[in-house]
PDB file of C-alpha atoms and ligand atoms in Angstrom:
ATOM      1  CA  MET A   1      -0.156  -0.241  -0.070  1.00  0.00           C
ATOM      2  CA  GLU A   2       1.315   3.523  -1.375  1.00  0.00           C
ATOM      3  CA  ASN A   3       0.789   5.502   1.802  1.00  0.00           C
ATOM      4  CA  ASN A   4       1.456   8.478  -0.310  1.00  0.00           C
ATOM      5  CA  LEU A   5      -2.177   8.062  -2.541  1.00  0.00           C
ATOM      6  CA  ASN A   6      -5.134   9.550  -2.469  1.00  0.00           C
ATOM      7  CA  ILE A   7      -7.592   6.736  -2.147  1.00  0.00           C
ATOM      8  CA  ASN A   8     -10.858   7.263  -3.553  1.00  0.00           C
ATOM      9  CA  THR A   9     -12.851   4.690  -3.748  1.00  0.00           C
ATOM     10  CA  ARG A  10     -16.310   3.268  -3.354  1.00  0.00           C
ATOM     11  CA  PHE A  11     -18.542   1.142  -1.984  1.00  0.00           C
ATOM     12  CA  ALA A  12     -20.809  -0.706  -5.958  1.00  0.00           C
ATOM     13  CA  PRO A  13     -24.001  -3.223  -4.428  1.00  0.00           C
ATOM     14  CA  THR A  14     -26.565  -4.269  -6.366  1.00  0.00           C
ATOM     15  CA  PRO A  15     -29.397  -3.515  -4.925  1.00  0.00           C
ATOM     16  CA  SER A  16     -30.742  -7.606  -7.042  1.00  0.00           C
ATOM     17  CA  GLY A  17     -31.433  -9.133  -2.947  1.00  0.00           C
ATOM     18  CA  TYR A  18     -30.355  -8.499   0.654  1.00  0.00           C
ATOM     19  CA  LEU A  19     -27.082  -7.676   1.748  1.00  0.00           C
ATOM     20  CA  HIS A  20     -25.527 -10.892   2.463  1.00  0.00           C
ATOM     21  CA  LEU A  21     -22.269 -11.273   4.628  1.00  0.00           C
ATOM     22  CA  GLY A  22     -19.959 -11.034   1.985  1.00  0.00           C
ATOM     23  CA  ASN A  23     -21.228  -8.514   0.028  1.00  0.00           C
ATOM     24  CA  VAL A  24     -20.539  -6.574   3.874  1.00  0.00           C
ATOM     25  CA  PHE A  25     -17.574  -8.218   4.637  1.00  0.00           C
ATOM     26  CA  SER A  26     -16.060  -6.251   1.386  1.00  0.00           C
ATOM     27  CA  PHE A  27     -17.829  -2.790   2.566  1.00  0.00           C
ATOM     28  CA  ILE A  28     -15.338  -3.316   5.774  1.00  0.00           C
ATOM     29  CA  LEU A  29     -13.150  -4.514   4.448  1.00  0.00           C
ATOM     30  CA  THR A  30     -12.870  -1.491   2.027  1.00  0.00           C
ATOM     31  CA  TRP A  31     -14.322   0.795   4.775  1.00  0.00           C
ATOM     32  CA  LEU A  32     -10.430   0.084   6.637  1.00  0.00           C
ATOM     33  CA  ILE A  33      -8.524   0.949   4.136  1.00  0.00           C
ATOM     34  CA  VAL A  34      -9.356   3.915   2.849  1.00  0.00           C
ATOM     35  CA  ARG A  35      -9.616   4.959   6.713  1.00  0.00           C
ATOM     36  CA  LYS A  36      -6.124   3.266   7.452  1.00  0.00           C
ATOM     37  CA  ASN A  37      -5.001   5.893   4.550  1.00  0.00           C
ATOM     38  CA  SER A  38      -7.453   9.212   4.843  1.00  0.00           C
ATOM     39  CA  GLY A  39      -8.826   8.069   1.322  1.00  0.00           C
ATOM     40  CA  THR A  40     -12.402   8.995   0.878  1.00  0.00           C
ATOM     41  CA  ILE A  41     -15.289   6.616   0.373  1.00  0.00           C
ATOM     42  CA  ARG A  42     -18.418   7.252  -2.442  1.00  0.00           C
ATOM     43  CA  LEU A  43     -21.369   4.739  -1.848  1.00  0.00           C
ATOM     44  CA  ARG A  44     -22.559   4.329  -5.869  1.00  0.00           C
ATOM     45  CA  ILE A  45     -25.910   1.710  -6.278  1.00  0.00           C
ATOM     46  CA  ASP A  46     -26.673  -0.167  -9.948  1.00  0.00           C
ATOM     47  CA  ASP A  47     -29.163   0.411 -10.790  1.00  0.00           C
ATOM     48  CA  LEU A  48     -29.475   0.108 -13.628  1.00  0.00           C
ATOM     49  CA  ASP A  49     -31.286  -3.518 -13.841  1.00  0.00           C
ATOM     50  CA  PHE A  50     -34.961  -1.414 -12.764  1.00  0.00           C
ATOM     51  CA  GLU A  51     -36.751  -4.569 -12.575  1.00  0.00           C
ATOM     52  CA  ARG A  52     -34.692  -6.331  -9.844  1.00  0.00           C
ATOM     53  CA  ALA A  53     -33.521  -2.657  -8.033  1.00  0.00           C
ATOM     54  CA  ARG A  54     -36.388  -2.782  -5.785  1.00  0.00           C
ATOM     55  CA  HIS A  55     -36.432  -0.108  -2.985  1.00  0.00           C
ATOM     56  CA  GLU A  56     -36.252  -1.999  -0.060  1.00  0.00           C
ATOM     57  CA  TYR A  57     -32.994  -3.389  -1.223  1.00  0.00           C
ATOM     58  CA  ILE A  58     -31.861   0.222  -1.950  1.00  0.00           C
ATOM     59  CA  ALA A  59     -33.183   1.077   0.993  1.00  0.00           C
ATOM     60  CA  ASP A  60     -31.483  -2.157   3.215  1.00  0.00           C
ATOM     61  CA  ILE A  61     -28.108  -1.168   1.252  1.00  0.00           C
ATOM     62  CA  ILE A  62     -28.147   2.744   3.360  1.00  0.00           C
ATOM     63  CA  GLN A  63     -29.310   1.001   7.007  1.00  0.00           C
ATOM     64  CA  THR A  64     -27.139  -1.500   6.403  1.00  0.00           C
ATOM     65  CA  LEU A  65     -24.197   0.724   5.976  1.00  0.00           C
ATOM     66  CA  ASP A  66     -25.611   3.088   8.549  1.00  0.00           C
ATOM     67  CA  THR A  67     -26.369   0.283  11.099  1.00  0.00           C
ATOM     68  CA  LEU A  68     -22.793  -1.038  11.142  1.00  0.00           C
ATOM     69  CA  GLY A  69     -21.127   2.295  11.573  1.00  0.00           C
ATOM     70  CA  LEU A  70     -19.499   2.289   7.898  1.00  0.00           C
ATOM     71  CA  ASP A  71     -19.304   5.408   6.752  1.00  0.00           C
ATOM     72  CA  TYR A  72     -19.454   7.684   3.467  1.00  0.00           C
ATOM     73  CA  ASP A  73     -18.375  10.182   1.876  1.00  0.00           C
ATOM     74  CA  TYR A  74     -20.665  10.668  -1.148  1.00  0.00           C
ATOM     75  CA  GLY A  75     -23.581   8.965  -1.656  1.00  0.00           C
ATOM     76  CA  PRO A  76     -27.286   8.832  -0.890  1.00  0.00           C
ATOM     77  CA  VAL A  77     -28.225   8.321   2.352  1.00  0.00           C
ATOM     78  CA  SER A  78     -31.873   7.571   2.003  1.00  0.00           C
ATOM     79  CA  VAL A  79     -33.898   6.339  -0.645  1.00  0.00           C
ATOM     80  CA  ASP A  80     -35.678   9.535  -2.019  1.00  0.00           C
ATOM     81  CA  ALA A  81     -31.737  11.165  -2.506  1.00  0.00           C
ATOM     82  CA  PHE A  82     -30.837   7.994  -4.160  1.00  0.00           C
ATOM     83  CA  ARG A  83     -33.673   8.025  -6.846  1.00  0.00           C
ATOM     84  CA  ASN A  84     -33.274  12.377  -7.176  1.00  0.00           C
ATOM     85  CA  GLU A  85     -30.078  13.178  -7.426  1.00  0.00           C
ATOM     86  CA  PHE A  86     -27.485   9.443  -7.245  1.00  0.00           C
ATOM     87  CA  SER A  87     -29.690   7.020  -9.502  1.00  0.00           C
ATOM     88  CA  LYS A  88     -27.901   5.653 -12.425  1.00  0.00           C
ATOM     89  CA  PHE A  89     -30.608   6.851 -14.584  1.00  0.00           C
ATOM     90  CA  LYS A  90     -29.524  10.365 -13.921  1.00  0.00           C
ATOM     91  CA  ARG A  91     -25.768   9.295 -16.219  1.00  0.00           C
ATOM     92  CA  LEU A  92     -27.718   8.288 -18.862  1.00  0.00           C
ATOM     93  CA  ASP A  93     -26.203  10.645 -21.630  1.00  0.00           C
ATOM     94  CA  LEU A  94     -23.043  10.362 -20.039  1.00  0.00           C
ATOM     95  CA  TYR A  95     -22.221   6.323 -20.494  1.00  0.00           C
ATOM     96  CA  GLU A  96     -24.035   6.725 -24.301  1.00  0.00           C
ATOM     97  CA  ASP A  97     -21.523   9.864 -24.945  1.00  0.00           C
ATOM     98  CA  TYR A  98     -18.549   6.329 -24.091  1.00  0.00           C
ATOM     99  CA  ILE A  99     -20.522   3.845 -25.952  1.00  0.00           C
ATOM    100  CA  GLY A 100     -20.884   6.356 -29.438  1.00  0.00           C
ATOM    101  CA  GLN A 101     -16.523   7.026 -28.399  1.00  0.00           C
ATOM    102  CA  LEU A 102     -16.176   3.292 -28.375  1.00  0.00           C
ATOM    103  CA  GLU A 103     -18.424   3.220 -32.394  1.00  0.00           C
ATOM    104  CA  ARG A 104     -16.469   4.872 -33.951  1.00  0.00           C
ATOM    105  CA  THR A 105     -13.352   3.301 -32.996  1.00  0.00           C
ATOM    106  CA  GLY A 106     -15.421   0.280 -35.329  1.00  0.00           C
ATOM    107  CA  LEU A 107     -14.428  -2.419 -32.503  1.00  0.00           C
ATOM    108  CA  LEU A 108     -18.582  -3.282 -31.828  1.00  0.00           C
ATOM    109  CA  PHE A 109     -21.162  -4.555 -33.546  1.00  0.00           C
ATOM    110  CA  ASN A 110     -24.063  -5.345 -32.931  1.00  0.00           C
ATOM    111  CA  CYS A 111     -25.778  -8.818 -32.368  1.00  0.00           C
ATOM    112  CA  ALA A 112     -29.438 -10.222 -32.763  1.00  0.00           C
ATOM    113  CA  CYS A 113     -28.905 -14.212 -30.917  1.00  0.00           C
ATOM    114  CA  SER A 114     -31.084 -14.319 -28.258  1.00  0.00           C
ATOM    115  CA  LYS A 115     -29.797 -16.072 -24.994  1.00  0.00           C
ATOM    116  CA  LYS A 116     -31.289 -19.277 -26.466  1.00  0.00           C
ATOM    117  CA  GLU A 117     -29.466 -19.263 -30.099  1.00  0.00           C
ATOM    118  CA  ILE A 118     -25.685 -18.124 -28.260  1.00  0.00           C
ATOM    119  CA  ARG A 119     -25.680 -21.620 -25.926  1.00  0.00           C
ATOM    120  CA  GLU A 120     -25.960 -23.787 -29.300  1.00  0.00           C
ATOM    121  CA  ALA A 121     -23.658 -22.179 -31.408  1.00  0.00           C
ATOM    122  CA  SER A 122     -21.164 -22.118 -28.427  1.00  0.00           C
ATOM    123  CA  GLY A 123     -22.003 -24.963 -25.950  1.00  0.00           C
ATOM    124  CA  SER A 124     -22.171 -22.653 -23.341  1.00  0.00           C
ATOM    125  CA  ASN A 125     -22.513 -19.036 -21.845  1.00  0.00           C
ATOM    126  CA  ASN A 126     -19.809 -17.536 -24.130  1.00  0.00           C
ATOM    127  CA  TYR A 127     -20.911 -16.553 -27.110  1.00  0.00           C
ATOM    128  CA  PRO A 128     -19.209 -17.470 -30.181  1.00  0.00           C
ATOM    129  CA  GLY A 129     -18.131 -14.431 -33.027  1.00  0.00           C
ATOM    130  CA  THR A 130     -21.722 -15.449 -34.553  1.00  0.00           C
ATOM    131  CA  CYS A 131     -21.984 -11.347 -35.975  1.00  0.00           C
ATOM    132  CA  LEU A 132     -18.686 -10.506 -35.751  1.00  0.00           C
ATOM    133  CA  ASN A 133     -18.820  -9.788 -39.387  1.00  0.00           C
ATOM    134  CA  LYS A 134     -22.734  -9.932 -40.732  1.00  0.00           C
ATOM    135  CA  ALA A 135     -22.108  -5.711 -40.732  1.00  0.00           C
ATOM    136  CA  ILE A 136     -25.975  -5.649 -38.755  1.00  0.00           C
ATOM    137  CA  THR A 137     -26.704  -1.778 -38.600  1.00  0.00           C
ATOM    138  CA  PHE A 138     -26.603  -0.269 -35.339  1.00  0.00           C
ATOM    139  CA  HIS A 139     -29.453   1.557 -33.542  1.00  0.00           C
ATOM    140  CA  GLN A 140     -32.067  -0.540 -33.939  1.00  0.00           C
ATOM    141  CA  SER A 141     -34.452  -1.761 -30.831  1.00  0.00           C
ATOM    142  CA  GLU A 142     -34.177  -5.547 -29.202  1.00  0.00           C
ATOM    143  CA  THR A 143     -29.966  -6.324 -30.157  1.00  0.00           C
ATOM    144  CA  THR A 144     -27.090  -6.104 -27.649  1.00  0.00           C
ATOM    145  CA  TYR A 145     -24.178  -3.882 -28.680  1.00  0.00           C
ATOM    146  CA  ARG A 146     -21.047  -6.800 -28.207  1.00  0.00           C
ATOM    147  CA  ILE A 147     -17.286  -5.452 -28.285  1.00  0.00           C
ATOM    148  CA  ASN A 148     -14.660  -7.168 -30.873  1.00  0.00           C
ATOM    149  CA  THR A 149     -12.086  -9.119 -28.223  1.00  0.00           C
ATOM    150  CA  GLU A 150      -9.462 -10.811 -30.997  1.00  0.00           C
ATOM    151  CA  SER A 151      -6.988  -8.614 -30.459  1.00  0.00           C
ATOM    152  CA  ILE A 152      -6.664  -9.100 -26.736  1.00  0.00           C
ATOM    153  CA  LYS A 153      -3.453 -10.725 -26.400  1.00  0.00           C
ATOM    154  CA  GLY A 154      -3.310 -11.513 -22.464  1.00  0.00           C
ATOM    155  CA  LEU A 155      -3.935  -8.698 -20.686  1.00  0.00           C
ATOM    156  CA  ILE A 156      -1.689  -8.025 -17.131  1.00  0.00           C
ATOM    157  CA  ILE A 157      -3.385  -6.944 -14.245  1.00  0.00           C
ATOM    158  CA  ASN A 158      -1.149  -5.069 -11.422  1.00  0.00           C
ATOM    159  CA  ASP A 159      -3.232  -6.294  -8.080  1.00  0.00           C
ATOM    160  CA  GLU A 160      -1.998  -4.535  -5.297  1.00  0.00           C
ATOM    161  CA  LEU A 161      -2.414  -7.859  -3.077  1.00  0.00           C
ATOM    162  CA  GLN A 162      -1.789 -10.934  -5.700  1.00  0.00           C
ATOM    163  CA  GLY A 163       0.752  -8.702  -8.246  1.00  0.00           C
ATOM    164  CA  GLN A 164       0.612  -9.008 -11.547  1.00  0.00           C
ATOM    165  CA  ILE A 165      -2.510 -11.560 -12.784  1.00  0.00           C
ATOM    166  CA  HIS A 166      -3.157 -12.831 -16.188  1.00  0.00           C
ATOM    167  CA  VAL A 167      -6.653 -12.547 -17.593  1.00  0.00           C
ATOM    168  CA  ASP A 168      -7.928 -14.498 -20.287  1.00  0.00           C
ATOM    169  CA  ILE A 169     -10.506 -12.207 -21.855  1.00  0.00           C
ATOM    170  CA  GLU A 170     -10.891 -14.536 -25.219  1.00  0.00           C
ATOM    171  CA  ASN A 171     -11.903 -17.615 -22.988  1.00  0.00           C
ATOM    172  CA  GLU A 172     -13.929 -15.280 -19.701  1.00  0.00           C
ATOM    173  CA  MET A 173     -15.390 -13.464 -21.165  1.00  0.00           C
ATOM    174  CA  PRO A 174     -15.275 -13.327 -25.501  1.00  0.00           C
ATOM    175  CA  PHE A 175     -17.000  -9.651 -27.314  1.00  0.00           C
ATOM    176  CA  PHE A 176     -18.472  -9.424 -23.579  1.00  0.00           C
ATOM    177  CA  VAL A 177     -21.745  -6.483 -23.835  1.00  0.00           C
ATOM    178  CA  ILE A 178     -21.533  -2.661 -24.364  1.00  0.00           C
ATOM    179  CA  ARG A 179     -25.344  -2.277 -24.170  1.00  0.00           C
ATOM    180  CA  LYS A 180     -27.671  -4.234 -23.213  1.00  0.00           C
ATOM    181  CA  LYS A 181     -31.246  -6.333 -25.443  1.00  0.00           C
ATOM    182  CA  ASP A 182     -32.947  -3.447 -23.817  1.00  0.00           C
ATOM    183  CA  GLY A 183     -31.560  -0.733 -24.552  1.00  0.00           C
ATOM    184  CA  MET A 184     -28.856   0.257 -21.415  1.00  0.00           C
ATOM    185  CA  PRO A 185     -25.450   0.674 -20.605  1.00  0.00           C
ATOM    186  CA  SER A 186     -23.068  -3.065 -19.960  1.00  0.00           C
ATOM    187  CA  TYR A 187     -22.102  -2.791 -16.494  1.00  0.00           C
ATOM    188  CA  GLN A 188     -18.330  -2.547 -17.466  1.00  0.00           C
ATOM    189  CA  VAL A 189     -19.792   0.455 -19.009  1.00  0.00           C
ATOM    190  CA  ALA A 190     -21.851   2.078 -16.910  1.00  0.00           C
ATOM    191  CA  SER A 191     -18.761   0.953 -14.039  1.00  0.00           C
ATOM    192  CA  LEU A 192     -15.902   1.996 -15.692  1.00  0.00           C
ATOM    193  CA  VAL A 193     -17.324   5.154 -16.895  1.00  0.00           C
ATOM    194  CA  ASP A 194     -18.431   5.732 -12.985  1.00  0.00           C
ATOM    195  CA  ASP A 195     -15.381   5.593 -11.888  1.00  0.00           C
ATOM    196  CA  ILE A 196     -13.870   7.740 -14.423  1.00  0.00           C
ATOM    197  CA  HIS A 197     -15.869  10.569 -13.167  1.00  0.00           C
ATOM    198  CA  TYR A 198     -15.985  10.465 -10.080  1.00  0.00           C
ATOM    199  CA  ASN A 199     -12.470   9.825  -9.642  1.00  0.00           C
ATOM    200  CA  ILE A 200     -11.859   6.409  -8.468  1.00  0.00           C
ATOM    201  CA  ASN A 201      -8.363   5.774  -8.351  1.00  0.00           C
ATOM    202  CA  TYR A 202      -9.000   2.527  -6.032  1.00  0.00           C
ATOM    203  CA  VAL A 203     -10.763  -0.334  -6.599  1.00  0.00           C
ATOM    204  CA  ILE A 204     -11.201  -2.651  -4.640  1.00  0.00           C
ATOM    205  CA  ARG A 205     -13.444  -5.628  -5.415  1.00  0.00           C
ATOM    206  CA  GLY A 206     -14.609  -8.955  -4.505  1.00  0.00           C
ATOM    207  CA  ILE A 207     -12.268 -11.627  -7.384  1.00  0.00           C
ATOM    208  CA  ASP A 208     -15.027 -13.268  -8.647  1.00  0.00           C
ATOM    209  CA  LEU A 209     -14.431  -9.570 -10.808  1.00  0.00           C
ATOM    210  CA  LEU A 210     -11.060 -10.156 -11.843  1.00  0.00           C
ATOM    211  CA  PRO A 211     -12.851 -10.646 -15.183  1.00  0.00           C
ATOM    212  CA  SER A 212     -14.665  -8.256 -14.925  1.00  0.00           C
ATOM    213  CA  THR A 213     -11.814  -5.731 -14.534  1.00  0.00           C
ATOM    214  CA  GLY A 214     -10.248  -7.465 -17.741  1.00  0.00           C
ATOM    215  CA  ALA A 215     -12.958  -6.086 -19.666  1.00  0.00           C
ATOM    216  CA  GLN A 216     -13.116  -2.224 -18.110  1.00  0.00           C
ATOM    217  CA  MET A 217      -9.222  -2.435 -18.704  1.00  0.00           C
ATOM    218  CA  PHE A 218      -9.840  -3.177 -22.798  1.00  0.00           C
ATOM    219  CA  VAL A 219     -11.653  -0.523 -22.990  1.00  0.00           C
ATOM    220  CA  ALA A 220      -9.949   1.666 -20.705  1.00  0.00           C
ATOM    221  CA  ASN A 221      -7.111   0.507 -23.280  1.00  0.00           C
ATOM    222  CA  VAL A 222      -9.163   1.625 -26.341  1.00  0.00           C
ATOM    223  CA  LEU A 223      -9.867   4.315 -25.254  1.00  0.00           C
ATOM    224  CA  LYS A 224      -7.447   5.751 -23.766  1.00  0.00           C
ATOM    225  CA  LEU A 225      -8.595   6.553 -20.340  1.00  0.00           C
ATOM    226  CA  ARG A 226      -5.837   7.187 -18.373  1.00  0.00           C
ATOM    227  CA  PRO A 227      -7.096   8.185 -14.593  1.00  0.00           C
ATOM    228  CA  PHE A 228      -8.659   4.040 -14.867  1.00  0.00           C
ATOM    229  CA  LEU A 229      -5.835   2.157 -15.883  1.00  0.00           C
ATOM    230  CA  LYS A 230      -3.664   4.015 -13.642  1.00  0.00           C
ATOM    231  CA  SER A 231      -5.819   2.864 -10.693  1.00  0.00           C
ATOM    232  CA  LYS A 232      -4.837   0.165  -8.242  1.00  0.00           C
ATOM    233  CA  PHE A 233      -6.553  -2.244  -8.040  1.00  0.00           C
ATOM    234  CA  PHE A 234      -7.225  -4.382  -4.922  1.00  0.00           C
ATOM    235  CA  HIS A 235      -9.199  -8.109  -5.976  1.00  0.00           C
ATOM    236  CA  HIS A 236      -9.826 -10.310  -2.252  1.00  0.00           C
ATOM    237  CA  GLN A 237     -10.874 -14.070  -1.434  1.00  0.00           C
ATOM    238  CA  LEU A 238     -14.362 -13.915  -2.155  1.00  0.00           C
ATOM    239  CA  LEU A 239     -16.462 -15.619   1.307  1.00  0.00           C
ATOM    240  CA  LYS A 240     -17.489 -19.027   0.813  1.00  0.00           C
ATOM    241  CA  ASP A 241     -21.030 -20.060   2.342  1.00  0.00           C
ATOM    242  CA  GLY A 242     -20.188 -22.973   4.050  1.00  0.00           C
ATOM    243  CA  GLU A 243     -17.133 -22.055   5.129  1.00  0.00           C
ATOM    244  CA  GLU A 244     -16.549 -23.422   9.603  1.00  0.00           C
ATOM    245  CA  LYS A 245     -14.748 -21.016  10.427  1.00  0.00           C
ATOM    246  CA  LEU A 246     -17.613 -18.104   8.881  1.00  0.00           C
ATOM    247  CA  THR A 247     -20.373 -19.847   8.770  1.00  0.00           C
ATOM    248  CA  LYS A 248     -22.235 -22.392  10.752  1.00  0.00           C
ATOM    249  CA  SER A 249     -25.335 -23.494   8.372  1.00  0.00           C
ATOM    250  CA  GLN A 250     -24.535 -23.594   4.810  1.00  0.00           C
ATOM    251  CA  LYS A 251     -25.853 -20.653   3.548  1.00  0.00           C
ATOM    252  CA  SER A 252     -25.880 -17.544   5.242  1.00  0.00           C
ATOM    253  CA  PRO A 253     -29.020 -15.506   6.637  1.00  0.00           C
ATOM    254  CA  PRO A 254     -29.248 -11.553   4.905  1.00  0.00           C
ATOM    255  CA  VAL A 255     -27.142  -9.486   6.816  1.00  0.00           C
ATOM    256  CA  PHE A 256     -30.606  -7.622   8.269  1.00  0.00           C
ATOM    257  CA  GLU A 257     -31.300 -10.836  10.075  1.00  0.00           C
ATOM    258  CA  ILE A 258     -28.268 -10.808  11.663  1.00  0.00           C
ATOM    259  CA  LEU A 259     -28.915  -7.621  12.512  1.00  0.00           C
ATOM    260  CA  SER A 260     -31.829  -7.649  14.175  1.00  0.00           C
ATOM    261  CA  LYS A 261     -30.113  -9.829  17.028  1.00  0.00           C
ATOM    262  CA  PRO A 262     -28.849  -8.184  19.605  1.00  0.00           C
ATOM    263  CA  GLU A 263     -25.798  -9.203  19.426  1.00  0.00           C
ATOM    264  CA  GLY A 264     -25.649  -9.857  15.593  1.00  0.00           C
ATOM    265  CA  LYS A 265     -23.517  -6.345  15.268  1.00  0.00           C
ATOM    266  CA  ALA A 266     -20.579  -7.647  16.894  1.00  0.00           C
ATOM    267  CA  GLN A 267     -20.536 -11.531  16.245  1.00  0.00           C
ATOM    268  CA  ILE A 268     -20.167  -9.580  12.026  1.00  0.00           C
ATOM    269  CA  PHE A 269     -16.789  -8.200  13.083  1.00  0.00           C
ATOM    270  CA  GLN A 270     -16.060 -10.897  15.331  1.00  0.00           C
ATOM    271  CA  ASP A 271     -16.384 -12.848  11.605  1.00  0.00           C
ATOM    272  CA  PHE A 272     -14.211 -10.838   9.695  1.00  0.00           C
ATOM    273  CA  SER A 273     -11.861 -10.512  12.037  1.00  0.00           C
ATOM    274  CA  GLU A 274     -11.660 -13.862  11.595  1.00  0.00           C
ATOM    275  CA  TRP A 275     -12.185 -13.986   7.967  1.00  0.00           C
ATOM    276  CA  ILE A 276      -9.225 -11.983   7.534  1.00  0.00           C
ATOM    277  CA  GLY A 277      -7.386 -13.725  10.281  1.00  0.00           C
ATOM    278  CA  LEU A 278      -7.249 -11.268  13.255  1.00  0.00           C
ATOM    279  CA  PRO A 279      -5.358 -13.429  16.242  1.00  0.00           C
ATOM    280  CA  GLU A 280      -8.111 -11.842  18.642  1.00  0.00           C
ATOM    281  CA  ARG A 281     -10.954 -11.647  19.030  1.00  0.00           C
ATOM    282  CA  VAL A 282     -12.088  -8.384  17.751  1.00  0.00           C
ATOM    283  CA  THR A 283     -16.512  -6.850  18.303  1.00  0.00           C
ATOM    284  CA  THR A 284     -16.881  -3.539  17.173  1.00  0.00           C
ATOM    285  CA  LEU A 285     -15.356  -1.518  14.096  1.00  0.00           C
ATOM    286  CA  ALA A 286     -13.765   1.214  16.701  1.00  0.00           C
ATOM    287  CA  GLU A 287     -11.050  -1.898  17.478  1.00  0.00           C
ATOM    288  CA  LEU A 288     -10.903  -3.641  14.125  1.00  0.00           C
ATOM    289  CA  LEU A 289      -9.419  -0.251  12.486  1.00  0.00           C
ATOM    290  CA  SER A 290      -7.163   0.032  15.447  1.00  0.00           C
ATOM    291  CA  VAL A 291      -6.132  -4.055  15.119  1.00  0.00           C
ATOM    292  CA  PHE A 292      -5.891  -3.230  11.614  1.00  0.00           C
ATOM    293  CA  GLU A 293      -4.004   0.238  11.108  1.00  0.00           C
ATOM    294  CA  MET A 294      -1.121  -2.640  13.091  1.00  0.00           C
ATOM    295  CA  SER A 295      -1.045  -5.691  11.286  1.00  0.00           C
ATOM    296  CA  GLN A 296      -2.515  -4.821   7.459  1.00  0.00           C
ATOM    297  CA  MET A 297       0.643  -6.525   6.425  1.00  0.00           C
ATOM    298  CA  LYS A 298       1.134 -10.019   8.636  1.00  0.00           C
ATOM    299  CA  PHE A 299      -2.477 -10.707   7.535  1.00  0.00           C
ATOM    300  CA  GLN A 300      -2.491  -9.773   3.375  1.00  0.00           C
ATOM    301  CA  ASN A 301      -1.960 -13.217   2.248  1.00  0.00           C
ATOM    302  CA  GLN A 302      -5.104 -14.117   3.965  1.00  0.00           C
ATOM    303  CA  LEU A 303      -7.318 -11.624   1.914  1.00  0.00           C
ATOM    304  CA  GLY A 304      -5.267 -13.859  -1.503  1.00  0.00           C
ATOM    305  CA  ILE A 305      -6.466 -16.290  -3.367  1.00  0.00           C
TER     306      ILE A 305
HETATM  307 ZN1   ZN B   1     -25.171 -12.454 -33.051  1.00  0.00          ZN
END
């Protein structure tokens, strides 16, 4: 960790369900890293999947962060504030502008395949490039903009935690989506554009999002988005359900259920301290921060793959 970097990062949940322990552990880790380094955190909720982004899930995010004491420097403090000021729907023109820039590079193509057709053509969910050379005209409804990933010859991410990691886009996310069938920007575009727009320079996320980081690096390379290319990345291990140390049952309950019990909050901090490998029992956020400040390097290995 470099001490001379002013970290600007974000909590970036998707409100498609109630928060689970994995989400909250990622928030706590982000909060600790930022508060130790005098950085800033923005709460940025990805509500572009309008059908799934329900009011109660957005409220759950804001409430849970508040209950746990995970304060942030920018972002909504209520669902109304979120809808009025911070929703991704407020930035659709911005996303479209970047999609237009990508279209002008000649790397995009329009795809008319259904999910079923993709499965039948590839035997998996990976898109085999069916429409790559069909030159289907853009700006139609019910089509998907994809990007030609054939030019990617190995992509390396310099991860703060794990060093150099190779991302295999050709196998993991070939021809990934830029603009979805419903006309909305894909997660990759919306996340990247927001990171640029809000001057995010430090991205903390689970290792499951490594292919997404690769996809976003590719787009950032194409559009020469230097701030994103210079960002630091920190991909942490995921919390797995069923890990003996952490959860007694096969599936952990939603966090709001844990927090409804008298000892719930202390239990979450204790489970978190076990997850990152702290030797002592820590039951408050303040204690966690003081122990984290002393021993960050010691338990970094615990967070790796
Ligand atoms: Zn297609």
